[in-house]
CSV table of C-alpha atoms in Angstrom, one decimal:
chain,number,residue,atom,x,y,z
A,1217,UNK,CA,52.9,47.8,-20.7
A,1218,UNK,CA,51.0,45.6,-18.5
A,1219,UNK,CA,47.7,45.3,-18.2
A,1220,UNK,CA,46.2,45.3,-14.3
A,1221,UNK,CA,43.8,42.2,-14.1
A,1222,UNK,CA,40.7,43.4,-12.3
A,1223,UNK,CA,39.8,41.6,-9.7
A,1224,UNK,CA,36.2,40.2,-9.3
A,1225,UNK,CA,34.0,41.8,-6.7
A,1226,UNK,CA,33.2,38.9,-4.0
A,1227,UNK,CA,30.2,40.7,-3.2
A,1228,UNK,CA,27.1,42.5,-4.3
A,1229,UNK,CA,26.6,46.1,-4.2
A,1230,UNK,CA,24.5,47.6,-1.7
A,1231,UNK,CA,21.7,49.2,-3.4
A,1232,UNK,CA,21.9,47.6,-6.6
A,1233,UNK,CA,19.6,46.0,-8.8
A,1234,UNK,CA,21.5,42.7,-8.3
A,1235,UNK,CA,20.9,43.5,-4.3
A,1236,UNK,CA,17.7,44.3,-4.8
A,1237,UNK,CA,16.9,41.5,-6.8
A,1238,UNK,CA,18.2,39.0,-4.4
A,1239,UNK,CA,17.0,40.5,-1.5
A,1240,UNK,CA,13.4,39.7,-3.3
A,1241,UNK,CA,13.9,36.6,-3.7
A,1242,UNK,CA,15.3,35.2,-0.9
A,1243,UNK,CA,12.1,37.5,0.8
A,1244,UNK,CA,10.2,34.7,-1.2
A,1245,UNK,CA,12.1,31.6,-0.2
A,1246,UNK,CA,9.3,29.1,-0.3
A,1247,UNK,CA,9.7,29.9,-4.1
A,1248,UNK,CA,13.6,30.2,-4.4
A,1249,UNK,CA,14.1,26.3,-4.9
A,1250,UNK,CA,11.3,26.2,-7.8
A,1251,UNK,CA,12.3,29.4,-9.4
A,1252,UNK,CA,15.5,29.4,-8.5
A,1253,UNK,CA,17.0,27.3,-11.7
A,1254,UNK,CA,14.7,29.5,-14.2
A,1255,UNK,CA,15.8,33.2,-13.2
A,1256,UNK,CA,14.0,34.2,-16.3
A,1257,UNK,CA,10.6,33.7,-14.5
A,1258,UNK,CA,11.4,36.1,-12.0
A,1259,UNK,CA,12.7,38.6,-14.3
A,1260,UNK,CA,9.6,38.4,-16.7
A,1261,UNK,CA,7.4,38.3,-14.5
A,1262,UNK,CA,8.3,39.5,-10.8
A,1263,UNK,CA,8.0,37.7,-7.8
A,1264,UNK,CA,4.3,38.8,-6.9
A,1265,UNK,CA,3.5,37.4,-10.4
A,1266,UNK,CA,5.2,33.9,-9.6
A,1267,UNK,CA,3.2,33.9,-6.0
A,1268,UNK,CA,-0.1,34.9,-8.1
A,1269,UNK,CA,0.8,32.0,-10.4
A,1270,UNK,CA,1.8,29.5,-8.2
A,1271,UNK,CA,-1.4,30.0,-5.6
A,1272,UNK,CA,-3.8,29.6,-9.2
A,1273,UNK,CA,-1.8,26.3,-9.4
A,1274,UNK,CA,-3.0,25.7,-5.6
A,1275,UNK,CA,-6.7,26.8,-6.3
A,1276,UNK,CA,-6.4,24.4,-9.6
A,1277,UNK,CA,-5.2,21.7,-7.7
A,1278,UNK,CA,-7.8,21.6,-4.7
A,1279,UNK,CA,-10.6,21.7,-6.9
A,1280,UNK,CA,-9.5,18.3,-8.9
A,1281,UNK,CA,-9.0,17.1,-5.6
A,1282,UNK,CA,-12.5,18.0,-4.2
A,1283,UNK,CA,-13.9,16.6,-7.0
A,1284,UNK,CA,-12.3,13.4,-6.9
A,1285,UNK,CA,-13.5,13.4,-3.0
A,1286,UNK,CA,-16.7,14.0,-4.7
A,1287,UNK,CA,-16.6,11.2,-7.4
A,1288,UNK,CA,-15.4,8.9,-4.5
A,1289,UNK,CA,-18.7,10.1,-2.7
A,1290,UNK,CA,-16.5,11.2,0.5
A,1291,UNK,CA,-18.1,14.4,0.2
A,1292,UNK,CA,-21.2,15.8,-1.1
A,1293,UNK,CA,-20.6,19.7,-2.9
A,1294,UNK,CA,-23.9,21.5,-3.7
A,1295,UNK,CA,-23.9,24.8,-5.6
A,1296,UNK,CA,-26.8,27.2,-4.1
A,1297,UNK,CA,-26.9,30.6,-5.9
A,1298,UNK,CA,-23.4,31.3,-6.3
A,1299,UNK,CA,-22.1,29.7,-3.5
A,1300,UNK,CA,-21.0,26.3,-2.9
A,1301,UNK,CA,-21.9,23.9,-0.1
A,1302,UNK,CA,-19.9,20.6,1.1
A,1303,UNK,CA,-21.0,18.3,3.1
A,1304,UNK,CA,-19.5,15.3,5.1
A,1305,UNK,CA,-21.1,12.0,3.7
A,1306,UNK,CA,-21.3,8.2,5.9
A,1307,UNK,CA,-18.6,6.9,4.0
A,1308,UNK,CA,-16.2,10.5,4.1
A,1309,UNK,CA,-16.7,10.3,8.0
A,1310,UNK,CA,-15.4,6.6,8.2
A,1311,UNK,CA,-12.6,7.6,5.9
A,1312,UNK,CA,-12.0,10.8,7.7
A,1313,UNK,CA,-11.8,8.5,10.8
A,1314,UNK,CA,-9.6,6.0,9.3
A,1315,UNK,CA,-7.1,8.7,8.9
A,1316,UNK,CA,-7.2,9.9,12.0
A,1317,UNK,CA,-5.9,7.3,13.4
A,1318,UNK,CA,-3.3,6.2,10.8
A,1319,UNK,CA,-1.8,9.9,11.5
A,1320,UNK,CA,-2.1,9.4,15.6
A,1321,UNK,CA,0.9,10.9,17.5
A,1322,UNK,CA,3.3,8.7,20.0
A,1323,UNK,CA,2.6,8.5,23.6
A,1324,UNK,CA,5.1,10.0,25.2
A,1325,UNK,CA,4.7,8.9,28.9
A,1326,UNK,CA,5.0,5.5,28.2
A,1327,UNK,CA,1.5,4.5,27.8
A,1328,UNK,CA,0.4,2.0,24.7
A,1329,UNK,CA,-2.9,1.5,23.3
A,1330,UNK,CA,-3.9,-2.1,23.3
A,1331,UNK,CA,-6.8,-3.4,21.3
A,1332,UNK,CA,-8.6,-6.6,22.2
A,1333,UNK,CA,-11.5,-7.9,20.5
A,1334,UNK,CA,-13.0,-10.9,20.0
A,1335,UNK,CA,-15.3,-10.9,16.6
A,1336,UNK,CA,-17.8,-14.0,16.2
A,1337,UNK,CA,-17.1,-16.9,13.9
A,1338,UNK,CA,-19.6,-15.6,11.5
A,1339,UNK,CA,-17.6,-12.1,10.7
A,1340,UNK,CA,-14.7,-13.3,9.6
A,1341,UNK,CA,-14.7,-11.2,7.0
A,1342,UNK,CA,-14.9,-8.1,9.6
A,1343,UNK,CA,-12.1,-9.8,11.7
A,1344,UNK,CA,-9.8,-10.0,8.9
A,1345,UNK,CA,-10.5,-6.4,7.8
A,1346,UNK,CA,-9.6,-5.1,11.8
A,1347,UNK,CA,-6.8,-7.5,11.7
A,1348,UNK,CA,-5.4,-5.7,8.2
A,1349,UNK,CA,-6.5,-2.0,9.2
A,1350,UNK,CA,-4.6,-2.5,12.7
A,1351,UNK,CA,-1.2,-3.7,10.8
A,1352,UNK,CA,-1.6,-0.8,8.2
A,1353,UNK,CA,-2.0,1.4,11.7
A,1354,UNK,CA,1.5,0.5,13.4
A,1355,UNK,CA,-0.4,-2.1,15.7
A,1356,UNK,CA,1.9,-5.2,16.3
A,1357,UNK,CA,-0.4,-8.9,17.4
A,1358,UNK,CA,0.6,-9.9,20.5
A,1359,UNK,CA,-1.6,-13.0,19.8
A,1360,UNK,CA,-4.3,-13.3,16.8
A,1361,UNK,CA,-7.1,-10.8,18.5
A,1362,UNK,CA,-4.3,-8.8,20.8
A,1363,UNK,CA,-2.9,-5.7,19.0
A,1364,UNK,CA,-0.5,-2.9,20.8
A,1365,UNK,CA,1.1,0.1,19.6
A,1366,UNK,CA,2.8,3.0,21.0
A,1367,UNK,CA,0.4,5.3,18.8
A,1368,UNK,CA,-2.4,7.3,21.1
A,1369,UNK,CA,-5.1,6.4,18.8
A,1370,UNK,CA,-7.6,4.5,21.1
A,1371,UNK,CA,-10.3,7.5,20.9
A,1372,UNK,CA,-10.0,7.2,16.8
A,1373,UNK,CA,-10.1,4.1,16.7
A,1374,UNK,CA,-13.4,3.6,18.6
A,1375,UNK,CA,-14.7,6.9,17.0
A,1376,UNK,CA,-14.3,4.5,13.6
A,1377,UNK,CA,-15.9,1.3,14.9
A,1378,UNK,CA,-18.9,3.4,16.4
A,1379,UNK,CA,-19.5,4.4,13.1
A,1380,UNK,CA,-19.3,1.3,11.6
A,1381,UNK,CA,-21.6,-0.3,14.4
A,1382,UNK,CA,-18.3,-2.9,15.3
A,1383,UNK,CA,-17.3,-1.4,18.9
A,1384,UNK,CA,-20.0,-4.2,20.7
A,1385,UNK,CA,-16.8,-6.9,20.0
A,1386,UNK,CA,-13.8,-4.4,21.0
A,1387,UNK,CA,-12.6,-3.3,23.5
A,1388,UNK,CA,-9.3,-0.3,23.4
A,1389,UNK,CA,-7.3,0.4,26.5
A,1390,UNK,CA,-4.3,2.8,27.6
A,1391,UNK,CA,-1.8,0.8,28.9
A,1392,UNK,CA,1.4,1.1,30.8
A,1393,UNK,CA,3.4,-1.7,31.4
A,1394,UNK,CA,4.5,-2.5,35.2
């Protein structure tokens, strides 16, 4: 007598659990690539109990990094009643600046952003430091006080030297070359 082989099913029941089951968690696919290896999670404890875990996690996370912020003194956090209150300090704006422009988009129509200064003998300290923070930016020199880059971040750039009482020896312009 011979025995029929069965043949494996190539797909999943419609209605199943298995169906089901997938069809969750590929509803959560933000989380299918960090439960995804550890089905056991998702069994235990359902996919509304990984989301509540995982945005804890979040909430755990962003308050060590506000208080690092803090300890940096970028921002100032004062607890009222129950409430909490954060403030923007000197330094945190300059920072906040800084990052601005290091995240500046591309032109796109062709236009560059050229920065000329010219920084007295005296500050060479400052001059060194614009020189340093406009390589670290994606400006290239086109001589030793001459920077260009295709990045649009003239107006953050000038936001950042007001604020550090520096714009008097630079000047930013939008460019297009001819």
């Amino acid at each position: 007598m011979q025995q029929k082989k069965k043949r494996q099913q190539k797909s999943v029941n419609e209605g199943s659990r298995a169906a089901n089951l997938f069809k969750h968690v590929v509803d959560g696919l933000d989380l299918f690539f960090t439960v995804g290896y550890r089905p056991q999670k998702v069994l235990l404890y359902g996919m509304d109990g990984i989301h509540r875990m995982r945005k804890a996690e979040e909430r755990k996370l962003q308050r060590e990094a506000m208080r690092r912020l803090e300890k940096r003194k970028l921002l100032k956090i004062e607890k009222r009643a129950d409430q909490y209150f954060v403030s923007l300090t000197e330094k945190g704006a300059k920072e906040y600046l800084r990052l601005k422009v290091l995240d500046s988009d591309l032109y796109e129509d062709g236009h560059e952003c050229l920065v000329v200064f010219d920084i007295p003998e005296t500050q060479r300290k400052l001059r060194k430091a614009l020189r340093d923070f406009l390589s670290e930016a994606g400006f290239i020199p086109i001589q030793r006080s001459v920077w260009i880059s295709q990045f649009n971040a003239g107006e953050a750039i000038g936001e950042l030297l007001n604020k550090k009482g520096q714009k008097r020896w630079v000047r930013i312009y939008e460019v297009r070359e001819l």
